[in-house]
Amino acid sequence: ASLAQGSINLARQCSFVMVALSLKRFSIVVCGVAISFGLQGCGGPTTTTTSTTATTITTTTTPPNPKSGQFIASLMNKEYNAFDPDDESSDVGVFLRVAHEMKIYCDVPCFQGTPDCRISGSVINSKQMLTRKEPNKIAFTFGKATAWYVNSTLIRKRLGKCSFAWDGGTQGKVNNGCGCAQAPSGKPSDCQNPSCPYNNAAPPDYRQTSTDKSSNVQRCICTKNEKKRPINWQQSPDCFWRGVAFYPPSGDAPDETHAMLKWRTQHQSEPNWDDPKHDPLSFWNEMIIDGHRLLEELRKDAAATIPAIV
C-alpha cells in the first residue's frame, strides 16, 4: 500500500473473523468461541513497501500471533462496561468505525471538498448510545451493518484525533475533521474553492496551512471555549474535544475523550419524543482518528490494530 497516494484496502491485507454485537445486557460476543483470529498474511512475516516520490523503502517485520476470538470478545465486553463518568482513569468504551467498505482514503485527490484522511467512527459504552425504550440495548442508528473495532489502547495513546458529543459534521471541517467548519463541501465544484476543508487552509487569505494554533481550529476546541459546549445534537458540531493525535506535528495532545463522554452523559436525560432519531441518549457521538498514524500501525501489525469486524 502506498502512503503517498491512493487508498489502502484492508480486505486485501488480511481476512478477519467476524464478531457480533449482542443487543442485550451490554454484551459483545464472538460468533463461535472456537474461532480464532487466524489472519492470513498477518500472523507471519510481513513485507511492507512504502513509496514516495523520492525513495522506496522495504522492511520485513514479524508481528505477534493474533489473539483468539474469545479473547477479543472478552476484551471488548470489558471496555464496553468500564466507562465511569466520575473516574478519569476509566476506559472510555469501544471505538467502532461503521463502514460498508474496508478502505482508508489518505493523500488522495480532492473529493467534493471534504477533508482528506478523515477516519470517522463512534465510541460506544454502557452509558450512552442506548435506546430510550430499552435502556440495555445498543442504539445502532447509523444505517450500516458492519464496523471495524480499532484497538482501544492505540486510540488512547496514538490514534484518537478529536471527538464530538454527538455528530460533528466533520466532512466540512479543517484539520482532517478536527477544526472549525469552513466553506461548503459535498459537490465536485467545491474542490475549486481555496477555503474548502480539503485544502485545510487558514484565513484570511487561505495561503497558509491550518495548524493547531490557527484561529479556524482554536476557536472550536470545547475545553477552550466553554460557551460552545453543546447541550443537544444540533449544537454538537460547534466544538470538539481533543485526542492524543490532535495535531501530530506539535507532538501528542492531552486526551479529552473521557471529558467529552462525561459531558454527553450529563446532557442526555431529556428524551426527544418528537424526533426519536435524534434522541440525545441514542444518537451517535463522533470520533476522528488520525489516518496517517492508523496506516503506520496497520503496516506494523494489522491484526493488533483492527482485531475484529463487528
CSV table of C-alpha atoms in Angstrom, one decimal, residues 34 80 102 162 172 255 275:
chain,number,residue,atom,x,y,z
A,34,ALA,CA,-13.8,-21.8,19.0
A,80,TYR,CA,-17.7,-1.5,26.9
A,102,MET,CA,-12.6,-1.7,4.2
A,162,CYS,CA,-10.8,14.5,18.3
A,172,GLY,CA,-17.0,20.2,6.5
A,255,ASP,CA,-6.7,13.1,25.5
A,275,ASP,CA,-37.6,13.3,16.8
